[in-house]
Short mmCIF file of C-alpha atoms in Angstrom, two decimals:
data_model
loop_
_atom_site.label_atom_id
_atom_site.label_comp_id
_atom_site.label_asym_id
_atom_site.label_seq_id
_atom_site.Cartn_x
_atom_site.Cartn_y
_atom_site.Cartn_z
CA MET X 86 0.00 0.00 0.00
CA SER X 87 1.16 3.53 -0.76
CA ILE X 88 2.87 5.32 2.13
CA LYS X 89 1.61 8.66 0.78
CA ILE X 90 -2.00 7.46 0.76
CA LYS X 91 -1.65 6.15 4.30
CA GLN X 92 -0.15 9.45 5.42
CA ALA X 93 -2.99 11.49 3.86
CA LEU X 94 -5.63 9.22 5.41
CA THR X 95 -4.00 9.33 8.84
CA GLU X 96 -3.62 13.12 8.83
CA SER X 97 -7.28 13.58 7.92
CA LEU X 98 -8.41 11.10 10.58
CA ILE X 99 -6.28 12.78 13.26
CA LYS X 100 -7.90 16.13 12.42
CA ILE X 101 -11.33 14.53 12.88
CA GLU X 102 -10.20 13.05 16.21
CA LYS X 103 -9.00 16.46 17.42
CA ARG X 104 -12.12 18.16 16.01
CA GLU X 105 -9.93 20.38 13.86
CA PHE X 106 -11.43 19.26 10.55
CA ASP X 107 -13.46 21.21 8.00
CA GLU X 108 -14.83 20.57 4.51
CA GLU X 109 -11.34 20.42 2.98
CA THR X 110 -10.37 17.64 5.40
CA ILE X 111 -13.42 15.62 4.38
CA ARG X 112 -12.74 16.33 0.71
CA THR X 113 -9.22 14.96 1.11
CA LEU X 114 -10.42 11.94 3.11
CA LEU X 115 -12.93 10.87 0.46
CA ILE X 116 -10.83 11.68 -2.60
CA VAL X 117 -7.84 9.77 -1.20
CA SER X 118 -9.92 6.78 -0.08
CA ARG X 119 -12.17 6.63 -3.17
CA GLU X 120 -10.07 4.06 -5.02
CA TYR X 121 -10.06 1.79 -1.97
CA LEU X 122 -13.81 1.84 -1.23
CA ARG X 123 -14.87 -1.68 -2.17
CA TYR X 124 -18.59 -1.30 -1.63
CA ASN X 125 -20.69 0.77 -4.07
CA GLY X 126 -22.69 2.47 -1.35
CA LEU X 127 -23.26 5.97 -0.01
CA VAL X 128 -19.67 6.84 0.89
CA LYS X 129 -18.36 5.85 -2.53
CA GLU X 130 -21.21 7.75 -4.21
CA LEU X 131 -20.37 10.87 -2.19
CA ALA X 132 -16.70 10.47 -3.05
CA HIS X 133 -17.63 10.31 -6.76
CA PHE X 134 -19.81 13.40 -6.28
CA ILE X 135 -16.92 15.39 -4.84
CA ALA X 136 -14.47 14.20 -7.50
CA HIS X 137 -16.91 14.73 -10.39
CA PRO X 138 -19.55 17.33 -9.44
CA LYS X 139 -21.39 16.97 -12.78
CA ARG X 140 -23.33 13.75 -12.39
CA ASN X 141 -24.98 11.75 -15.16
CA LYS X 142 -24.92 8.37 -13.38
CA GLY X 143 -24.79 6.90 -9.89
CA ILE X 144 -27.16 6.01 -7.03
CA PHE X 145 -28.43 9.55 -6.47
CA HIS X 146 -28.69 10.27 -10.19
CA LYS X 147 -30.99 7.29 -10.81
CA LYS X 148 -33.43 8.49 -8.17
CA VAL X 149 -33.53 12.18 -9.14
CA ASN X 150 -33.54 11.35 -12.86
CA SER X 151 -36.67 9.25 -12.33
CA ARG X 152 -38.35 11.99 -10.29
CA TYR X 153 -37.49 14.56 -12.94
CA ALA X 154 -38.97 12.34 -15.68
CA LYS X 155 -42.24 12.12 -13.74
CA PHE X 156 -42.37 15.88 -13.18
CA LYS X 157 -41.69 16.45 -16.86
CA LEU X 158 -44.52 14.12 -17.91
CA VAL X 159 -46.97 16.03 -15.74
CA GLU X 160 -45.72 19.41 -17.01
CA GLU X 161 -45.95 18.30 -20.64
CA GLN X 162 -49.51 17.10 -20.10
CA VAL X 163 -50.52 20.40 -18.51
CA LEU X 164 -49.28 22.26 -21.61
CA LYS X 165 -51.77 20.31 -23.75
CA ASN X 166 -55.41 21.24 -24.13
CA VAL X 167 -57.14 19.96 -21.00
CA PRO X 168 -60.23 17.86 -21.83
CA ALA X 169 -63.47 17.99 -19.87
CA ILE X 170 -62.55 16.29 -16.59
CA LYS X 171 -65.30 15.27 -14.19
CA THR X 172 -63.65 13.05 -11.58
CA GLU X 173 -60.33 12.80 -9.71
CA GLU X 174 -59.67 9.49 -11.47
CA GLU X 175 -60.07 11.16 -14.87
CA LEU X 176 -57.72 13.94 -13.75
CA SER X 177 -55.12 11.37 -12.64
CA ASP X 178 -55.41 9.50 -15.94
CA PHE X 179 -54.92 12.75 -17.88
CA MET X 180 -51.93 13.95 -15.83
CA LEU X 181 -50.18 10.59 -16.18
CA GLY X 182 -51.25 9.82 -19.72
CA GLY X 183 -48.09 11.00 -21.45
CA VAL X 184 -46.58 7.53 -21.89
CA ASP X 185 -47.83 4.96 -24.40
CA LEU X 186 -48.63 1.64 -22.73
CA GLU X 187 -47.78 -0.57 -25.71
CA LYS X 188 -44.60 1.08 -27.02
CA ILE X 189 -42.15 2.88 -24.73
CA ASP X 190 -38.70 4.30 -25.47
CA SER X 191 -36.24 1.94 -23.77
CA LYS X 192 -34.41 4.75 -21.94
CA LEU X 193 -37.67 6.15 -20.58
CA PHE X 194 -38.87 2.65 -19.66
CA ASN X 195 -35.82 2.08 -17.47
CA ILE X 196 -35.90 5.56 -15.94
CA LEU X 197 -39.62 5.62 -15.15
CA TYR X 198 -40.23 2.04 -14.14
CA ILE X 199 -37.01 0.26 -13.15
CA ASP X 200 -35.30 3.26 -11.49
CA GLY X 201 -38.73 4.51 -10.43
CA LEU X 202 -39.35 1.27 -8.52
CA ASP X 203 -36.04 1.70 -6.70
CA ASP X 204 -37.06 5.21 -5.58
CA LEU X 205 -40.53 4.08 -4.44
CA PRO X 206 -41.21 2.98 -0.83
CA GLU X 207 -42.12 -0.70 -0.99
CA SER X 208 -44.98 -0.17 1.47
CA HIS X 209 -46.62 2.25 -0.99
CA LEU X 210 -46.26 -0.19 -3.86
CA ILE X 211 -47.72 -3.11 -1.88
CA LYS X 212 -50.62 -0.97 -0.62
CA TYR X 213 -51.75 0.11 -4.11
CA THR X 214 -50.72 -2.85 -6.29
CA GLY X 215 -50.14 -5.85 -4.04
CA PHE X 216 -46.68 -6.28 -5.61
CA THR X 217 -43.30 -6.13 -3.92
CA LYS X 218 -40.58 -4.27 -5.85
CA SER X 219 -39.03 -7.50 -7.17
CA GLU X 220 -42.45 -8.86 -8.19
CA ALA X 221 -43.35 -5.61 -9.97
CA GLU X 222 -40.04 -5.53 -11.86
CA LYS X 223 -40.43 -9.18 -12.85
CA THR X 224 -44.01 -8.54 -14.07
CA LEU X 225 -42.94 -5.59 -16.22
CA LYS X 226 -39.99 -7.43 -17.77
CA GLU X 227 -42.05 -10.54 -18.47
CA ASN X 228 -44.72 -8.56 -20.31
CA TYR X 229 -42.43 -6.46 -22.53
CA ILE X 230 -39.96 -7.27 -25.26
CA LYS X 231 -37.14 -4.92 -26.27
CA LYS X 232 -36.55 -4.22 -29.96
CA ASP X 233 -34.85 -1.37 -31.85
CA GLY X 234 -34.63 0.96 -28.84
CA PHE X 235 -38.21 0.41 -27.64
CA TYR X 236 -40.05 -1.86 -25.24
CA TYR X 237 -43.18 -3.37 -26.80
CA LEU X 238 -46.00 -4.89 -24.77
CA LYS X 239 -46.21 -8.56 -25.70
CA THR X 240 -49.99 -8.41 -26.06
CA LEU X 241 -49.41 -6.45 -29.29
CA LYS X 242 -48.69 -9.78 -31.01
CA THR X 243 -51.92 -11.20 -29.64
CA LYS X 244 -53.84 -8.14 -30.87
CA LYS X 245 -52.40 -8.62 -34.37
CA MET X 246 -53.44 -12.26 -34.29
CA ILE X 247 -56.96 -11.22 -33.22
CA SER X 248 -57.08 -8.77 -36.12
CA LEU X 249 -56.10 -11.50 -38.59
CA LEU X 250 -58.73 -13.86 -37.19
CA GLN X 251 -61.40 -11.15 -37.42
CA LYS X 252 -60.53 -10.62 -41.07
CA SER X 253 -60.92 -14.31 -41.76
CA SER X 254 -63.63 -14.94 -44.34
CA ASN X 255 -65.36 -17.69 -42.38
CA ILE X 256 -65.30 -16.14 -38.86
CA SER X 257 -69.01 -15.31 -38.97
CA GLU X 258 -69.77 -18.98 -39.60
CA ASN X 259 -67.28 -20.51 -37.19
CA ARG X 260 -68.37 -20.35 -33.55
CA GLU X 261 -65.06 -21.86 -32.36
CA ILE X 262 -63.03 -19.01 -33.91
CA GLN X 263 -65.46 -16.47 -32.50
CA ASN X 264 -65.03 -17.90 -29.00
CA SER X 265 -61.24 -17.93 -29.40
CA VAL X 266 -61.25 -14.27 -30.45
CA LEU X 267 -63.45 -13.37 -27.48
CA LYS X 268 -61.16 -15.16 -25.00
CA LEU X 269 -58.06 -13.56 -26.50
CA GLN X 270 -59.65 -10.10 -26.33
CA GLU X 271 -60.54 -10.65 -22.66
CA LEU X 272 -56.98 -11.83 -21.94
CA VAL X 273 -55.42 -8.80 -23.67
CA GLN X 274 -57.75 -6.44 -21.83
CA LYS X 275 -56.95 -8.07 -18.48
CA ILE X 276 -53.17 -7.95 -19.01
CA ASN X 277 -53.20 -4.38 -20.38
CA SER X 278 -55.37 -3.17 -17.52
CA SER X 279 -53.10 -4.80 -14.93
CA ILE X 280 -49.89 -3.40 -16.48
CA ASP X 281 -51.45 0.05 -16.92
CA SER X 282 -52.54 0.14 -13.26
CA LEU X 283 -49.08 -0.92 -12.08
CA GLN X 284 -47.35 1.69 -14.23
CA LYS X 285 -49.64 4.48 -13.06
CA VAL X 286 -48.77 3.73 -9.43
CA ILE X 287 -45.03 3.72 -10.19
CA ARG X 288 -44.92 6.89 -12.28
CA GLY X 289 -47.70 8.63 -10.37
CA ALA X 290 -45.93 8.52 -7.01
CA ILE X 291 -43.37 11.31 -6.66
CA HIS X 292 -42.00 11.06 -3.14
CA PHE X 293 -40.05 13.86 -1.55
CA HIS X 294 -37.97 11.77 0.83
CA SER X 295 -34.19 12.14 1.01
CA VAL X 296 -32.08 9.96 -1.25
CA PHE X 297 -30.22 8.70 1.82
CA GLU X 298 -30.54 8.76 5.62
CA THR X 299 -27.96 9.87 8.18
CA ASN X 300 -27.97 6.47 9.93
CA SER X 301 -27.33 4.73 6.61
CA LEU X 302 -24.41 7.08 5.95
CA SER X 303 -22.93 6.38 9.39
CA ASP X 304 -23.24 2.61 8.86
CA ASP X 305 -21.65 2.90 5.43
CA PHE X 306 -18.69 4.85 6.81
CA GLU X 307 -18.21 2.17 9.46
CA PHE X 308 -18.39 -0.66 6.95
CA ASN X 309 -15.95 0.93 4.47
CA PHE X 310 -13.41 2.40 6.86
CA THR X 311 -13.15 -0.77 8.95
CA ARG X 312 -11.75 -2.38 5.80
CA ILE X 313 -9.60 0.57 4.74
CA LEU X 314 -8.02 1.02 8.17
CA ASN X 315 -7.23 -2.67 8.26
CA ASP X 316 -5.77 -2.60 4.72
CA PHE X 317 -3.48 0.32 5.59
CA ASN X 318 -2.71 -0.92 9.10
CA ILE X 319 -4.17 2.24 10.69
CA ASP X 320 -5.57 2.19 14.23
CA SER X 321 -9.17 0.89 14.15
CA LYS X 322 -10.23 3.49 16.75
CA PHE X 323 -10.78 5.94 13.89
CA THR X 324 -13.90 4.06 12.78
CA ASN X 325 -15.67 5.08 16.00
CA ILE X 326 -14.19 8.57 15.79
CA ILE X 327 -15.84 8.99 12.38
CA LYS X 328 -19.18 7.73 13.77
CA ASN X 329 -18.98 10.05 16.78
CA ASN X 330 -18.45 13.05 14.50
CA ILE X 331 -20.90 12.06 11.78
CA GLU X 332 -23.07 15.20 12.07
CA GLU X 333 -20.20 17.61 11.44
CA ILE X 334 -18.87 15.33 8.70
CA LEU X 335 -22.31 15.45 7.10
CA VAL X 336 -22.35 19.27 7.28
CA CYS X 337 -19.04 19.27 5.39
CA LEU X 338 -20.39 16.81 2.82
CA MET X 339 -23.44 19.00 2.24
CA THR X 340 -21.31 22.07 1.56
CA LEU X 341 -19.13 20.04 -0.79
CA ILE X 342 -22.17 18.79 -2.74
CA HIS X 343 -23.61 22.32 -3.00
CA ASP X 344 -23.41 23.66 -6.56
CA SER X 345 -23.05 20.19 -8.09
CA THR X 346 -24.93 19.51 -11.31
CA PHE X 347 -27.21 16.70 -12.46
CA GLU X 348 -27.57 16.01 -16.17
CA PHE X 349 -30.92 14.35 -16.86
CA TYR X 350 -31.84 11.83 -19.54
CA ASP X 351 -33.00 14.59 -21.92
CA LYS X 352 -29.78 16.63 -21.37
CA ASN X 353 -31.57 19.22 -19.25
CA THR X 354 -29.52 20.06 -16.15
CA ALA X 355 -30.26 20.86 -12.53
CA ARG X 356 -28.13 22.44 -9.84
CA VAL X 357 -27.88 21.33 -6.21
CA TYR X 358 -28.05 24.07 -3.60
CA LEU X 359 -27.84 24.34 0.19
CA CYS X 360 -30.90 25.78 1.92
CA ALA X 361 -32.78 26.10 5.19
CA TYR X 362 -35.85 23.90 5.43
CA ASN X 363 -38.95 24.19 7.58
CA GLU X 364 -42.24 22.94 6.13
CA TYR X 365 -44.25 25.39 8.27
CA THR X 366 -42.43 28.53 7.10
CA LYS X 367 -43.89 29.77 3.80
CA ASN X 368 -43.34 33.54 3.48
CA GLU X 369 -40.84 35.99 4.87
CA THR X 370 -42.01 37.89 7.94
CA THR X 371 -39.94 38.69 11.02
CA ALA X 372 -41.81 36.10 13.09
CA GLN X 373 -41.59 33.40 10.42
CA LYS X 374 -37.95 34.15 9.78
CA GLU X 375 -37.27 33.65 13.48
CA THR X 376 -39.19 30.36 13.32
CA LEU X 377 -37.19 29.28 10.29
CA TYR X 378 -33.96 30.03 12.13
CA ARG X 379 -34.95 28.32 15.38
CA ASN X 380 -36.68 25.29 13.89
CA GLY X 381 -35.14 25.02 10.44
CA VAL X 382 -32.75 22.29 9.34
CA LEU X 383 -30.09 22.14 6.65
CA ALA X 384 -31.18 20.66 3.34
CA LEU X 385 -29.92 20.10 -0.19
CA TYR X 386 -32.44 20.85 -2.94
CA ILE X 387 -32.30 20.46 -6.71
CA ASN X 388 -33.49 23.19 -9.06
CA TYR X 389 -34.10 22.88 -12.79
CA LYS X 390 -35.85 24.89 -15.51
CA PHE X 391 -38.43 23.50 -17.92
CA LYS X 392 -39.77 25.80 -20.62
CA ASP X 393 -40.31 29.07 -18.74
CA LYS X 394 -40.85 27.41 -15.36
CA SER X 395 -38.51 26.64 -12.48
CA ASN X 396 -38.99 23.67 -10.16
CA SER X 397 -37.20 22.43 -7.03
CA PHE X 398 -37.35 19.17 -5.11
CA PRO X 399 -35.27 17.70 -2.26
CA LEU X 400 -32.09 15.69 -2.59
CA PHE X 401 -31.45 15.45 1.14
CA VAL X 402 -33.25 16.96 4.13
CA SER X 403 -31.18 16.51 7.28
CA ASN X 404 -32.10 16.79 10.95
CA ILE X 405 -29.19 19.19 11.51
CA LYS X 406 -30.42 22.36 13.22
CA LEU X 407 -29.65 25.54 11.32
CA GLU X 408 -29.03 27.55 14.50
CA ASN X 409 -26.15 25.26 15.48
CA TYR X 410 -24.06 26.31 12.48
CA ILE X 411 -25.19 29.84 11.52
CA ASP X 412 -25.19 32.87 13.83
CA ARG X 413 -28.64 34.38 14.39
CA GLU X 414 -27.48 37.95 13.70
CA ASN X 415 -26.06 36.97 10.32
CA PHE X 416 -29.16 34.98 9.41
CA MET X 417 -31.59 37.79 10.23
CA LYS X 418 -29.62 40.24 8.06
CA GLU X 419 -29.99 38.15 4.93
CA ASN X 420 -32.96 38.18 2.56
CA ILE X 421 -34.04 34.60 3.16
CA GLU X 422 -37.43 34.68 1.46
CA ARG X 423 -38.79 31.37 2.69
CA SER X 424 -38.04 27.74 3.40
CA ILE X 425 -35.92 26.09 0.64
CA THR X 426 -34.49 29.45 -0.46
CA LYS X 427 -30.78 29.17 -1.26
CA ILE X 428 -28.60 30.35 1.63
CA PRO X 429 -25.25 32.17 1.25
CA TRP X 430 -23.44 30.13 3.94
CA ILE X 431 -22.01 27.39 1.77
CA SER X 432 -18.60 26.61 3.31
CA ALA X 433 -17.94 24.59 6.46
CA LYS X 434 -14.99 26.12 8.31
CA ARG X 435 -13.70 26.18 11.88
CA ASP X 436 -14.38 29.22 14.05
CA LYS X 437 -11.77 28.49 16.69
CA THR X 438 -12.89 25.01 17.81
CA LYS X 439 -16.48 25.06 16.49
CA LEU X 440 -17.49 24.11 12.97
CA LYS X 441 -19.60 26.87 11.42
CA LEU X 442 -21.17 27.62 8.08
CA LYS X 443 -19.52 30.57 6.36
CA THR X 444 -20.11 32.57 3.24
CA TYR X 445 -17.74 31.70 0.41
CA SER X 446 -14.66 33.90 0.21
#
């Protein structure tokens, strides 16, 4: 193993132990260790994020790409002439009707349904379809065939066969053929209805949960660095030191991810930004601004433009209190319009012994 790599790892870990670290320490730790992270989990994904801040693949990208595709479908439908809608079910069908059931672009199929399943809580899927994620994926793949960049519903072949039978010259005289056609039509309708219902649940559910949880990140650090410390013969105590400082490490990671870019399947891009989040704070007033400061948490949101509109949705909403890392006086001076407005404190630096969020300079 490289002596230089071991030295860089050890120096970063000692800074964490002494609580002298900031975002540059965490940048170094992840960049140096990236090649030695054996498991393709959260830590490796974050290391890739820091090394390559324009993302067009990866764990996070799959989830946000799928969410973006769903938002885009809804927005494209809204731009069309809205038909006479009488019920909520008709409204749902219209809003989600932008994808052909029988022929789907292969890229969109994977983004909406395969990646979409991964981003969907399994409890939601079971509640509305009765399928687990693995069962739903298996059902979709069994009922489609891929050809020339598209996925075709297999019942299309059956429909063509029905059409040929109906054009048969002796169908009106042959009760057996008539019964066969009727049974095939019922089968096609049943399969199409089942697949359509499953797809609507998958693409109709846009959840705003974080793409990862703090506990999962802590466990992933422990798993990876137990191996790395052993490989480089570094004291194993540093695994617990990382876990004990996970909140401040996460603050540093959030500032490092700020201003990263996602490139979506249609080449549209979105930018990640650091913000204060409080679901009960909507507009800027002195009282609400105080509430946002006292009760708000740090979050990473994604913003993209579509046509002449701008839309934002969460990448990660932490439980890290805003007031622990930003001074009240500084916060109240700034024009923070509302929850999820971009904040100017985007660097994690030490103020003597305490980690604080600072404006970039």
